[in-house]
Every structure is written in C-alpha cells, then in structure tokens.
Amino acid sequence: MSKTMETMNQVVPDQTTLDKEALQLSAYLLSYPSAEWRQALPDVQTAWRAWTDSPLKESLGAVLDYILNEQPREYEDEYVRVFDFSGNTNMYLTSYDATNAEEQASELLVYKEFFQKHGYDIARELPDYVPALLELCSTLEPVEALEILQHGKEALTTLRQRLIDGKQVHAFVLDVVLQIVERWEGTLG
C-alpha cells in the first residue's frame, strides 16, 4: 500500500468519526433545553473538549459557550421564542419546502420512510424534526445519512439563513451540518 493510501485510510475514518460526532452534538444543541438536557450539558462539553481541533469543533464550541454563559431560564425562553413561537425559524423541515398540505404530507412520508428504513419508528416527534434527523444520521454510515441530508439540504439552508438574519447563535450549528453535507457530497456523491 502506498504512503498516500495509508494516509488517506487514516484520515477518512477520523474525519467520518468527527463528522458523526458533530451531527450528534448538533442534534443535541438544537433540541429543546429541558432540565435533563441542561443537566447533561457539562458532560457534553467534556466530550466535546476531547475532540481534535477543527473548524467543526470551533463552531460548535461557540454555541456551547453561549449556552453555558446564559441563565437556564433565559436560554429556554430564547429557544422557545426562536423555534417554537416562530413560523419563520422552526425545527420542521417540511415547513420550508412544502407549499400546501398535500405536498407537506408527501414530504413527511419521505422522512418517515427514512426512519423506518433504518429500523426506527419515530413516535414522539414528526419525522421532519431536525434534531431527530440529525441524531439518526449520526448513527448511520455517511452514504446512508447523505441521502436524507441531501433531501433536506434546501430547507436546512433556508433555516440557517433565517437564523443568520435573526442573529441567532444556532446558525453556527447549521453551518456545521451543511459543511458535513458538502464534504460528504464531495467524497461520496
């Protein structure tokens, strides 16, 4: 095996692992900040600190720092205002793509089938819920995850831009997700 091939074989698994961990952390950071969520935050930060330095680590670290510097109630109120009370920036991808109820139902079915295809039945949330999709994608091989991430890429890009326009820190999380999608498209797609 050539030296270049050895290097590539060492780099790709490390980057894939980092990408999957970044998707998992992204899912966590975009989830509702319940008391349990807040309680787990120090452990999440400890795990994040163990990552190799990278742009992904830096971006997600900025969000972690922001959250840790906010009072729990203030952050929860901000989260609810941004994601639950705003039709402009919510966590449901079909709200960005679908223009009518029939189209939205069809899109929801695509997301539901994706969960079922990988052995999951999502009962607590709608299947287009961003944190649930990212959590699932973090457990899959990149080629499998890329399928659904590409399907939702336009909606994720729209959500990211709206968060940027609203000067919301969660835009960094979507930057990370979209960087991973672009990297995987370049190597797998």
CSV table of C-alpha atoms in Angstrom, one decimal:
chain,number,residue,atom,x,y,z
A,1,MET,CA,0.0,0.0,0.0
A,2,SER,CA,1.4,3.4,-0.9
A,3,LYS,CA,2.2,6.0,1.7
A,4,THR,CA,-0.6,8.3,0.3
A,5,MET,CA,-3.2,5.4,0.6
A,6,GLU,CA,-2.1,4.7,4.1
A,7,THR,CA,-2.6,8.4,5.0
A,8,MET,CA,-6.0,8.5,3.3
A,9,ASN,CA,-7.1,5.4,5.1
A,10,GLN,CA,-6.1,7.0,8.4
A,11,VAL,CA,-7.7,10.4,7.7
A,12,VAL,CA,-11.0,9.3,6.3
A,13,PRO,CA,-12.2,7.2,9.3
A,14,ASP,CA,-11.1,10.0,11.7
A,15,GLN,CA,-13.0,12.7,9.7
A,16,THR,CA,-16.0,10.4,9.4
A,17,THR,CA,-16.0,9.8,13.2
A,18,LEU,CA,-15.7,13.6,13.8
A,19,ASP,CA,-18.5,14.3,11.3
A,20,LYS,CA,-20.8,11.8,13.0
A,21,GLU,CA,-20.0,13.2,16.5
A,22,ALA,CA,-20.6,16.7,15.2
A,23,LEU,CA,-24.0,15.6,13.8
A,24,GLN,CA,-24.8,14.1,17.2
A,25,LEU,CA,-23.8,17.2,19.1
A,26,SER,CA,-25.7,19.3,16.6
A,27,ALA,CA,-28.8,17.3,17.3
A,28,TYR,CA,-28.3,17.9,21.0
A,29,LEU,CA,-27.7,21.6,20.6
A,30,LEU,CA,-30.8,22.0,18.5
A,31,SER,CA,-33.0,20.1,21.0
A,32,TYR,CA,-35.3,21.7,23.5
A,33,PRO,CA,-33.3,22.7,26.6
A,34,SER,CA,-35.2,20.7,29.2
A,35,ALA,CA,-33.9,20.3,32.8
A,36,GLU,CA,-32.5,16.9,31.7
A,37,TRP,CA,-30.8,18.5,28.7
A,38,ARG,CA,-29.3,21.2,30.9
A,39,GLN,CA,-28.1,18.6,33.4
A,40,ALA,CA,-26.2,16.7,30.7
A,41,LEU,CA,-24.6,19.8,29.3
A,42,PRO,CA,-21.3,19.6,31.4
A,43,ASP,CA,-20.8,16.0,30.2
A,44,VAL,CA,-21.5,17.0,26.6
A,45,GLN,CA,-18.9,19.8,26.9
A,46,THR,CA,-16.4,17.4,28.4
A,47,ALA,CA,-16.8,15.0,25.5
A,48,TRP,CA,-16.6,18.0,23.0
A,49,ARG,CA,-13.3,19.1,24.6
A,50,ALA,CA,-11.8,15.7,23.7
A,51,TRP,CA,-12.3,16.3,20.0
A,52,THR,CA,-9.3,17.1,17.8
A,53,ASP,CA,-9.2,20.8,17.0
A,54,SER,CA,-11.1,21.6,13.8
A,55,PRO,CA,-13.5,24.2,12.4
A,56,LEU,CA,-16.4,21.9,13.4
A,57,LYS,CA,-15.2,21.9,17.0
A,58,GLU,CA,-14.7,25.7,17.0
A,59,SER,CA,-18.2,26.4,15.6
A,60,LEU,CA,-20.0,24.0,18.0
A,61,GLY,CA,-17.8,25.3,20.9
A,62,ALA,CA,-19.0,28.8,20.3
A,63,VAL,CA,-22.6,27.6,20.7
A,64,LEU,CA,-21.8,25.6,23.8
A,65,ASP,CA,-20.0,28.6,25.3
A,66,TYR,CA,-23.0,30.8,24.5
A,67,ILE,CA,-25.4,28.4,26.1
A,68,LEU,CA,-23.3,27.9,29.2
A,69,ASN,CA,-23.0,31.6,29.7
A,70,GLU,CA,-26.8,32.1,29.6
A,71,GLN,CA,-29.0,31.6,32.6
A,72,PRO,CA,-31.0,28.4,32.0
A,73,ARG,CA,-34.4,30.1,32.0
A,74,GLU,CA,-33.2,32.9,29.7
A,75,TYR,CA,-31.8,30.4,27.2
A,76,GLU,CA,-35.0,28.3,27.4
A,77,ASP,CA,-37.1,31.4,26.7
A,78,GLU,CA,-34.9,32.3,23.8
A,79,TYR,CA,-35.1,28.8,22.4
A,80,VAL,CA,-38.9,28.8,22.6
A,81,ARG,CA,-39.1,32.3,21.0
A,82,VAL,CA,-36.9,31.3,18.1
A,83,PHE,CA,-38.0,27.8,17.4
A,84,ASP,CA,-41.5,27.2,18.9
A,85,PHE,CA,-43.2,30.5,18.6
A,86,SER,CA,-41.8,31.5,15.2
A,87,GLY,CA,-43.1,30.1,11.9
A,88,ASN,CA,-40.0,31.6,10.3
A,89,THR,CA,-37.5,29.5,12.2
A,90,ASN,CA,-38.9,26.2,13.4
A,91,MET,CA,-37.4,22.7,13.6
A,92,TYR,CA,-39.7,21.1,11.0
A,93,LEU,CA,-38.1,20.8,7.5
A,94,THR,CA,-41.4,20.4,5.6
A,95,SER,CA,-42.5,23.9,6.7
A,96,TYR,CA,-39.7,25.3,4.5
A,97,ASP,CA,-40.3,23.0,1.4
A,98,ALA,CA,-44.0,22.3,1.2
A,99,THR,CA,-46.4,24.9,-0.2
A,100,ASN,CA,-49.6,23.0,0.6
A,101,ALA,CA,-50.9,20.4,2.9
A,102,GLU,CA,-50.7,17.6,0.3
A,103,GLU,CA,-47.1,18.4,-0.6
A,104,GLN,CA,-46.2,18.6,3.1
A,105,ALA,CA,-47.9,15.2,3.8
A,106,SER,CA,-45.9,13.7,0.9
A,107,GLU,CA,-42.6,15.2,2.3
A,108,LEU,CA,-43.4,13.9,5.8
A,109,LEU,CA,-43.8,10.4,4.4
A,110,VAL,CA,-40.3,10.6,2.8
A,111,TYR,CA,-38.8,11.4,6.2
A,112,LYS,CA,-40.9,8.7,8.0
A,113,GLU,CA,-39.8,6.1,5.5
A,114,PHE,CA,-36.2,7.1,6.1
A,115,PHE,CA,-36.6,6.4,9.8
A,116,GLN,CA,-38.4,3.1,9.1
A,117,LYS,CA,-35.7,2.1,6.6
A,118,HIS,CA,-33.1,2.3,9.3
A,119,GLY,CA,-35.2,0.4,11.9
A,120,TYR,CA,-36.6,3.4,13.8
A,121,ASP,CA,-40.2,4.4,14.5
A,122,ILE,CA,-40.4,8.0,15.4
A,123,ALA,CA,-43.4,8.3,17.7
A,124,ARG,CA,-42.7,11.4,19.8
A,125,GLU,CA,-42.0,13.9,17.0
A,126,LEU,CA,-42.9,14.5,13.4
A,127,PRO,CA,-40.3,12.8,11.2
A,128,ASP,CA,-39.1,16.0,9.7
A,129,TYR,CA,-37.9,17.3,13.2
A,130,VAL,CA,-34.3,18.4,12.7
A,131,PRO,CA,-32.8,17.1,15.9
A,132,ALA,CA,-34.3,13.7,15.4
A,133,LEU,CA,-33.0,13.5,11.8
A,134,LEU,CA,-29.5,14.6,12.8
A,135,GLU,CA,-29.4,12.1,15.7
A,136,LEU,CA,-30.4,9.3,13.3
A,137,CYS,CA,-27.8,10.5,10.7
A,138,SER,CA,-25.1,10.5,13.4
A,139,THR,CA,-25.6,6.7,13.8
A,140,LEU,CA,-25.5,5.8,10.1
A,141,GLU,CA,-22.7,5.4,7.6
A,142,PRO,CA,-22.2,8.7,5.7
A,143,VAL,CA,-23.6,7.3,2.4
A,144,GLU,CA,-26.9,6.4,4.1
A,145,ALA,CA,-27.1,9.7,6.1
A,146,LEU,CA,-26.3,11.7,3.0
A,147,GLU,CA,-29.4,10.5,1.3
A,148,ILE,CA,-31.7,12.3,3.8
A,149,LEU,CA,-29.4,15.2,4.4
A,150,GLN,CA,-29.4,16.0,0.7
A,151,HIS,CA,-33.2,15.7,0.7
A,152,GLY,CA,-33.4,18.3,3.5
A,153,LYS,CA,-30.5,20.4,2.4
A,154,GLU,CA,-32.5,23.2,0.9
A,155,ALA,CA,-34.7,23.6,4.0
A,156,LEU,CA,-31.6,23.4,6.3
A,157,THR,CA,-30.0,26.2,4.2
A,158,THR,CA,-33.2,28.3,4.5
A,159,LEU,CA,-33.3,27.8,8.2
A,160,ARG,CA,-29.6,28.6,8.6
A,161,GLN,CA,-30.1,31.9,6.6
A,162,ARG,CA,-33.1,32.9,8.7
A,163,LEU,CA,-31.1,32.3,11.9
A,164,ILE,CA,-28.2,34.4,10.5
A,165,ASP,CA,-30.7,37.1,9.6
A,166,GLY,CA,-32.1,37.0,13.1
A,167,LYS,CA,-28.5,37.0,14.6
A,168,GLN,CA,-29.1,33.6,16.3
A,169,VAL,CA,-26.2,31.5,17.6
A,170,HIS,CA,-27.8,28.3,16.3
A,171,ALA,CA,-26.8,29.3,12.8
A,172,PHE,CA,-23.4,28.0,13.7
A,173,VAL,CA,-24.9,24.6,14.3
A,174,LEU,CA,-26.4,24.5,10.8
A,175,ASP,CA,-23.1,25.8,9.4
A,176,VAL,CA,-21.6,22.6,10.7
A,177,VAL,CA,-24.3,20.4,9.4
A,178,LEU,CA,-24.1,21.9,5.9
A,179,GLN,CA,-20.3,21.7,5.9
A,180,ILE,CA,-20.6,18.0,6.6
A,181,VAL,CA,-23.2,17.6,3.8
A,182,GLU,CA,-20.9,19.4,1.4
A,183,ARG,CA,-17.9,17.3,2.4
A,184,TRP,CA,-19.8,14.1,2.0
A,185,GLU,CA,-21.2,15.2,-1.3
A,186,GLY,CA,-17.7,15.8,-2.5
A,187,THR,CA,-16.4,12.5,-1.4
A,188,LEU,CA,-19.4,10.2,-1.7
A,189,GLY,CA,-21.8,11.9,-4.1
